[in-house]
XYZ file of C-alpha atoms in Angstrom:
479
model
C -9.619 -34.607 -17.240
C -12.472 -36.599 -15.659
C -12.148 -37.815 -12.079
C -14.027 -40.457 -10.154
C -16.750 -38.841 -8.057
C -15.570 -40.968 -5.161
C -11.838 -40.450 -5.480
C -11.157 -43.213 -2.980
C -12.183 -45.612 -5.754
C -9.196 -46.145 -8.053
C -11.067 -48.178 -10.694
C -10.549 -46.581 -14.129
C -13.905 -48.044 -15.261
C -15.837 -46.467 -12.376
C -18.922 -45.068 -14.096
C -19.505 -42.030 -11.878
C -17.269 -39.284 -13.259
C -16.934 -35.556 -12.737
C -14.738 -32.828 -14.282
C -11.690 -31.666 -12.392
C -12.244 -28.294 -10.713
C -10.885 -25.294 -12.600
C -10.170 -22.231 -10.453
C -8.875 -18.823 -11.496
C -7.541 -16.209 -9.068
C -8.517 -12.626 -9.895
C -7.844 -9.237 -8.364
C -5.236 -8.286 -5.811
C -4.913 -6.993 -2.277
C -8.170 -6.987 -0.344
C -10.101 -7.637 -3.562
C -8.422 -10.936 -4.430
C -10.843 -13.796 -5.106
C -11.015 -17.243 -6.649
C -13.514 -17.860 -9.444
C -14.557 -21.506 -9.820
C -14.878 -21.537 -13.576
C -16.621 -24.881 -14.136
C -18.711 -25.128 -10.969
C -22.003 -25.658 -12.917
C -20.528 -28.665 -14.757
C -19.077 -30.174 -11.566
C -22.337 -29.666 -9.664
C -24.327 -31.241 -12.478
C -22.115 -34.338 -12.324
C -22.829 -34.532 -8.578
C -26.559 -33.921 -8.982
C -26.523 -30.872 -6.707
C -27.202 -27.140 -7.164
C -23.847 -25.385 -7.698
C -24.466 -23.080 -4.757
C -24.252 -26.022 -2.299
C -20.567 -26.900 -2.866
C -19.764 -23.176 -3.162
C -21.353 -22.590 0.230
C -19.378 -25.551 1.588
C -16.134 -24.000 0.298
C -16.935 -20.780 2.135
C -17.729 -22.626 5.367
C -14.575 -24.756 5.262
C -12.263 -21.907 4.295
C -13.891 -19.306 6.537
C -14.337 -17.066 3.508
C -17.177 -15.020 2.068
C -18.715 -16.309 -1.155
C -20.430 -14.664 -4.099
C -22.636 -16.296 -6.660
C -24.651 -15.233 -9.664
C -26.404 -18.268 -11.138
C -27.755 -16.273 -14.062
C -24.223 -15.596 -15.284
C -22.852 -18.819 -13.739
C -20.226 -17.071 -11.604
C -19.294 -18.762 -8.332
C -16.631 -16.994 -6.286
C -14.792 -17.621 -3.023
C -12.985 -14.627 -1.549
C -9.248 -15.069 -1.195
C -6.638 -16.939 -3.243
C -7.100 -20.729 -3.258
C -5.439 -23.307 -5.515
C -7.292 -26.034 -7.382
C -5.838 -28.938 -5.394
C -6.986 -27.467 -2.110
C -10.494 -26.846 -3.451
C -10.616 -30.358 -4.941
C -9.798 -31.845 -1.533
C -12.557 -29.803 0.098
C -14.936 -30.928 -2.653
C -14.133 -34.546 -1.727
C -15.317 -33.797 1.813
C -18.534 -32.289 0.443
C -19.119 -35.398 -1.677
C -18.658 -37.719 1.302
C -21.168 -35.753 3.389
C -23.793 -34.663 0.862
C -23.518 -36.918 -2.219
C -22.414 -40.475 -1.371
C -24.833 -42.949 0.156
C -23.858 -43.817 3.729
C -24.601 -47.494 3.037
C -23.501 -48.393 -0.511
C -21.310 -45.305 -1.113
C -22.767 -44.704 -4.555
C -23.398 -41.065 -5.594
C -27.055 -41.834 -6.344
C -28.693 -39.862 -3.528
C -31.374 -37.194 -3.495
C -31.507 -34.658 -0.689
C -34.839 -34.437 1.128
C -35.793 -31.714 3.601
C -38.317 -32.903 6.199
C -39.885 -30.018 8.079
C -40.699 -30.186 11.782
C -42.637 -26.998 12.302
C -41.082 -24.660 14.861
C -38.391 -27.206 15.659
C -36.784 -26.613 12.281
C -36.183 -29.403 9.788
C -34.205 -32.542 9.100
C -31.949 -33.167 6.123
C -32.106 -36.689 4.694
C -30.361 -38.468 1.828
C -32.296 -41.109 -0.102
C -30.282 -43.482 -2.267
C -31.797 -44.502 -5.609
C -29.410 -47.463 -5.858
C -30.007 -49.304 -2.592
C -33.065 -47.463 -1.264
C -31.352 -46.340 1.955
C -32.903 -43.302 3.658
C -30.602 -41.811 6.281
C -29.930 -38.417 7.901
C -27.087 -36.394 6.455
C -24.178 -36.751 8.932
C -23.543 -33.032 9.207
C -25.253 -30.149 10.945
C -22.928 -27.333 9.922
C -23.472 -24.147 8.024
C -23.989 -25.882 4.691
C -26.641 -28.220 6.114
C -28.481 -25.269 7.659
C -28.328 -23.471 4.337
C -29.771 -26.486 2.501
C -32.604 -26.751 5.045
C -33.597 -23.162 4.276
C -32.888 -23.504 0.541
C -33.966 -27.032 -0.490
C -33.355 -28.292 -4.019
C -36.096 -28.536 -6.612
C -37.357 -31.776 -8.166
C -34.382 -32.026 -10.524
C -31.927 -31.631 -7.664
C -29.847 -29.252 -9.782
C -31.341 -25.936 -8.649
C -33.006 -24.369 -5.630
C -36.750 -24.824 -5.223
C -38.868 -21.841 -6.228
C -39.956 -19.746 -3.216
C -37.689 -21.641 -0.823
C -38.668 -20.768 2.741
C -36.272 -20.160 5.605
C -38.802 -21.056 8.247
C -39.319 -17.379 9.196
C -42.592 -15.816 8.199
C -41.512 -13.302 5.632
C -43.427 -11.387 2.998
C -46.161 -13.062 0.996
C -49.130 -15.204 1.924
C -47.085 -18.380 1.841
C -44.428 -16.960 4.143
C -41.728 -17.125 1.442
C -39.084 -14.610 0.555
C -37.212 -13.813 -2.632
C -33.765 -15.332 -2.605
C -30.540 -14.945 -4.524
C -29.852 -17.702 -7.006
C -33.334 -19.232 -6.929
C -34.749 -21.773 -9.326
C -35.012 -19.114 -12.028
C -31.242 -18.637 -11.851
C -31.552 -14.903 -11.110
C -29.866 -12.813 -8.455
C -32.811 -11.398 -6.542
C -32.255 -10.131 -3.029
C -34.027 -10.728 0.257
C -35.635 -7.432 1.294
C -37.894 -8.567 4.128
C -37.338 -7.087 7.597
C -36.435 -10.554 8.864
C -34.180 -11.279 5.933
C -31.017 -10.084 7.600
C -28.023 -9.776 5.314
C -28.785 -10.387 1.663
C -25.366 -9.974 0.164
C -22.900 -12.393 -1.304
C -23.769 -15.159 1.169
C -27.418 -15.310 -0.024
C -29.968 -14.617 2.694
C -27.756 -15.236 5.661
C -29.986 -14.570 8.657
C -28.651 -12.946 11.850
C -30.065 -15.792 13.945
C -28.345 -18.548 11.977
C -25.369 -18.594 14.343
C -22.990 -19.051 11.424
C -19.353 -18.135 11.467
C -20.288 -15.196 9.217
C -21.450 -13.306 12.286
C -18.081 -13.927 13.938
C -16.334 -12.624 10.834
C -18.294 -9.387 10.940
C -20.487 -10.255 7.971
C -23.428 -8.349 9.392
C -21.661 -5.032 9.961
C -24.011 -2.196 9.130
C -27.295 -3.851 10.114
C -30.042 -5.447 8.058
C -29.683 -3.017 5.162
C -26.099 -4.064 4.428
C -24.686 -7.191 2.861
C -21.703 -9.220 4.031
C -19.193 -6.773 2.570
C -20.785 -3.674 4.058
C -22.441 -2.659 0.776
C -26.106 -1.847 0.360
C -28.160 -5.019 -0.013
C -29.019 -6.241 -3.469
C -25.834 -4.755 -4.913
C -25.626 -7.574 -7.445
C -29.248 -7.168 -8.546
C -29.441 -5.650 -12.021
C -31.928 -2.959 -10.965
C -29.675 -1.921 -8.107
C -26.704 -1.833 -10.453
C -28.634 0.515 -12.723
C -29.454 2.749 -9.763
C -25.790 2.811 -8.782
C -24.758 3.742 -12.314
C -27.403 6.478 -12.445
C -26.209 7.872 -9.119
C -22.592 7.788 -10.304
C -23.532 9.585 -13.545
C -24.820 12.524 -11.491
C -21.410 13.052 -9.901
C -18.884 15.483 -11.400
C -16.633 13.991 -14.059
C -13.560 14.508 -11.870
C -15.161 12.331 -9.169
C -16.480 9.706 -11.592
C -12.927 9.001 -12.766
C -11.966 8.003 -9.225
C -14.773 5.459 -8.745
C -13.696 1.801 -8.774
C -16.808 -0.376 -9.054
C -17.244 -4.088 -8.342
C -17.652 -4.607 -12.064
C -14.246 -3.037 -12.686
C -12.571 -5.288 -10.125
C -13.777 -8.300 -12.115
C -12.282 -7.063 -15.392
C -9.507 -9.082 -16.999
C -6.256 -7.304 -18.013
C -7.438 -7.332 -21.634
C -10.780 -5.761 -20.657
C -8.933 -3.011 -18.777
C -6.706 -2.323 -21.786
C -9.766 -2.200 -24.060
C -11.455 0.319 -21.777
C -8.371 2.518 -21.726
C -8.112 2.231 -25.522
C -11.695 3.467 -25.842
C -11.092 6.293 -23.355
C -7.922 7.456 -25.141
C -9.558 7.263 -28.575
C -12.505 9.381 -27.410
C -10.190 12.008 -25.891
C -8.098 12.112 -29.066
C -11.188 12.526 -31.277
C -12.555 15.339 -29.111
C -9.215 17.152 -28.966
C -9.096 16.897 -25.155
C -5.856 14.965 -24.775
C -4.809 15.753 -21.208
C -1.759 13.751 -20.010
C -2.800 14.024 -16.364
C -6.317 12.790 -17.117
C -4.954 9.824 -19.066
C -2.651 8.837 -16.212
C -5.536 9.026 -13.713
C -7.667 6.745 -15.889
C -4.802 4.273 -16.293
C -4.271 4.209 -12.522
C -7.998 3.694 -11.944
C -7.882 0.694 -14.296
C -4.687 -0.506 -12.582
C -2.622 -0.516 -15.801
C -0.369 2.473 -15.015
C 2.815 1.029 -16.562
C 1.244 -1.109 -19.292
C -0.909 1.769 -20.571
C 1.977 2.955 -22.754
C 1.309 -0.042 -25.027
C -2.123 1.405 -25.782
C -0.771 4.961 -26.071
C 1.672 3.931 -28.802
C -1.024 1.979 -30.656
C -3.504 4.875 -30.690
C -1.255 7.939 -31.097
C 1.451 6.657 -33.440
C -0.667 5.630 -36.411
C 1.245 7.235 -39.271
C 4.748 6.028 -40.270
C 5.391 9.267 -42.150
C 5.095 11.490 -39.064
C 6.486 9.201 -36.374
C 9.507 11.307 -35.448
C 7.559 14.562 -35.116
C 4.751 12.831 -33.231
C 7.254 11.397 -30.751
C 9.464 14.467 -30.343
C 6.798 17.197 -30.395
C 3.121 16.385 -30.827
C 2.618 13.659 -28.215
C 5.822 13.936 -26.186
C 3.999 15.332 -23.084
C 1.674 12.310 -23.102
C 4.557 9.841 -23.306
C 6.512 11.701 -20.619
C 3.534 11.471 -18.257
C 3.731 7.671 -18.428
C 7.437 6.866 -18.730
C 8.704 9.802 -16.643
C 12.166 10.111 -18.186
C 14.649 7.902 -16.305
C 12.376 7.411 -13.293
C 9.986 4.730 -14.481
C 12.106 1.922 -15.894
C 9.216 -0.548 -15.798
C 7.065 1.628 -18.076
C 10.075 2.140 -20.376
C 10.401 -1.614 -20.781
C 6.763 -1.773 -21.860
C 7.480 1.147 -24.204
C 10.251 -0.888 -25.848
C 7.726 -3.679 -26.307
C 5.330 -1.164 -27.848
C 8.088 -0.071 -30.254
C 8.489 -3.679 -31.434
C 4.711 -3.920 -31.897
C 4.760 -0.636 -33.840
C 7.486 -1.900 -36.166
C 5.591 -5.155 -36.695
C 2.447 -3.169 -37.566
C 4.267 -0.992 -40.149
C 6.976 -3.456 -41.058
C 6.882 -2.540 -44.762
C 7.733 1.073 -43.931
C 9.865 0.756 -40.801
C 11.859 -2.458 -41.208
C 14.809 -0.631 -42.654
C 18.462 -0.097 -41.681
C 17.891 3.661 -41.379
C 14.316 3.907 -40.121
C 14.753 1.719 -37.025
C 17.835 3.582 -35.667
C 16.078 6.892 -36.379
C 12.977 5.681 -34.546
C 14.948 4.596 -31.491
C 16.900 7.840 -31.555
C 13.629 9.816 -31.572
C 12.521 8.141 -28.354
C 16.015 8.499 -26.858
C 16.407 12.194 -27.776
C 12.955 12.972 -26.372
C 14.006 11.473 -22.981
C 11.441 8.707 -23.298
C 13.945 5.835 -23.377
C 17.146 5.840 -21.353
C 20.493 4.387 -22.402
C 20.169 1.701 -19.734
C 16.757 0.568 -21.010
C 17.904 0.425 -24.641
C 21.152 -1.423 -23.861
C 19.335 -3.848 -21.560
C 16.720 -4.521 -24.270
C 19.452 -5.238 -26.816
C 21.275 -7.561 -24.413
C 18.117 -9.530 -23.673
C 17.819 -10.583 -27.307
C 14.890 -11.376 -29.610
C 11.462 -12.358 -28.308
C 8.111 -12.874 -29.992
C 6.172 -11.497 -27.017
C 5.423 -8.152 -28.678
C 6.285 -8.575 -32.342
C 4.469 -11.908 -32.607
C 7.333 -13.365 -34.629
C 10.745 -14.269 -33.221
C 12.340 -13.975 -36.653
C 10.964 -10.441 -37.009
C 12.203 -9.572 -33.520
C 15.672 -10.822 -34.478
C 15.637 -8.562 -37.560
C 14.654 -5.585 -35.403
C 17.545 -6.254 -33.025
C 20.025 -6.626 -35.879
C 18.922 -3.386 -37.576
C 19.049 -1.493 -34.284
C 22.552 -2.718 -33.404
C 24.388 0.280 -34.984
C 22.406 2.638 -32.764
C 23.063 0.482 -29.689
C 26.793 0.417 -30.550
C 26.763 4.206 -30.856
C 25.106 4.481 -27.436
C 27.711 2.239 -25.836
C 30.597 4.066 -27.562
C 29.215 7.459 -26.584
C 28.871 6.265 -23.032
C 32.488 5.054 -22.957
C 33.770 8.306 -24.531
C 31.765 10.311 -22.030
C 33.333 8.319 -19.193
C 36.827 8.878 -20.642
C 36.214 12.605 -21.015
C 34.995 12.778 -17.433
C 38.155 10.989 -16.252
C 40.387 13.363 -18.265
C 38.546 16.383 -16.930
C 38.917 15.145 -13.368
C 42.637 14.567 -13.955
C 43.032 18.069 -15.428
C 41.241 19.611 -12.468
C 43.499 17.709 -10.063
C 46.624 18.997 -11.875
C 45.400 22.602 -11.738
C 44.653 22.248 -8.058
C 48.169 20.901 -7.449
C 49.832 23.809 -9.335
C 47.774 26.334 -7.419
C 48.765 24.745 -4.112
C 52.454 24.860 -5.071
C 52.149 28.519 -6.080
C 50.570 29.453 -2.791
C 53.243 27.676 -0.748
C 56.159 28.779 -3.024
C 58.051 32.023 -3.742
C 55.077 33.921 -5.018
C 53.251 33.738 -1.722
C 53.232 36.273 1.116
C 55.034 34.793 4.080
C 53.621 37.171 6.679
C 50.427 39.027 7.155
C 52.474 42.003 8.496
C 53.261 44.636 5.801
C 56.226 47.060 6.044
C 56.183 50.413 4.165
C 58.115 53.684 4.501
C 56.288 56.790 5.745
C 56.880 60.093 7.609
C 60.368 61.014 6.491
C 61.755 57.637 5.891
C 60.725 56.132 9.129
C 59.635 52.556 8.941
C 56.232 51.656 10.405
C 54.613 48.333 10.847
C 51.012 48.215 9.607
C 48.639 45.647 10.963
C 46.175 44.522 8.317
C 43.371 44.564 10.829
C 44.181 47.993 12.288
C 41.476 50.667 12.279
C 41.484 53.248 9.492
C 41.118 56.966 10.315
C 38.630 58.321 7.780
C 39.779 61.955 8.343
C 43.324 61.110 7.189
C 42.236 59.605 3.822
């Protein structure tokens, strides 16, 4: 949906339009971030390099930013909704896009240098000819002064100078997200941090310094990683260094690239890992669980396990009960992991859908469910809860097929419920029987058959009667 660039104008025929921002939240915990999916398109409609509004988002939200113009990824750390970002974008437009006189978004940004005194940021309107200073001197304005736009206004000028005499005869430094769209890093001694915030200099006085962006000195970026971590050469060096580590350590490494993976990408990686282990005959349940945890799909991994390991309808029961039971147990953990068992039930529906010609039968489906149940992979509670929930096309892809699966599995579910009720009745009868036996024993003890006194009387020594104390000492010589 297209919006008016100046959203204060409600005219539907307003000719300056821009796309609505699309934001997607990725990751979780400390790694959560918001990817602005269509930032290049929005920036093009505004006539500005996409890094400018991204930088403005970071300044307004007090958040670190990341950008890779080559791959058109613009990221703001933290979780932020589209409406909030759209409102902040309106503020950016008022300050850096609209003409201060005619309010048309027809301006070009001009950086006028003043030698050692720094520079001045001006906006020249192509509609009315107004040339006026930009009414802002914040972090974004300082960034634009050091990273002016090129002639098109849609990218940063090549060799943009920060005003500090860096490397090279012209006193320029390599910058992230330059006019060539790459992700080169500032490596000059004066360059300061060259991480996600793109050449943030320690003397800039930005809020980044207050947020601890420069922790670690000049060789670290804003997240405490070695500078240039997003540069392709540095990525290759990191991969090469990781490859030299033992395999047991490599499995524990969670890279930045992995944090950016979608759930489907994670499942695909686990599928590849499991397939390779199966082909090589090195199917270790513990190793598979570690890889699933590293990819953050611990419970959902069972969907992939079923897809890869159960590939033959003829041997399903033996594969479940014997061949691959240790692998399944490592993920579903008997009755302990109900969440993984629910995903396993979904995997069973997917399995039946895949081999529907062989498995969609009144005998095969109950036998299949019984195989999982007998192997302690699915509990009674999980199976009964699945049956009560009813058909769904989430896993089978077809609600009608899911309904058929539920109908054919109903005899087995009924047997489970009946067995559970009979077991409860037997337990009640056993408890009642035990209570009766305990009552009879108590009556016997307190009745005629009991000994009323601990003192025993017996004849001895010529008919004389002696009283024997049960606790009296025994003379061994008289035995």
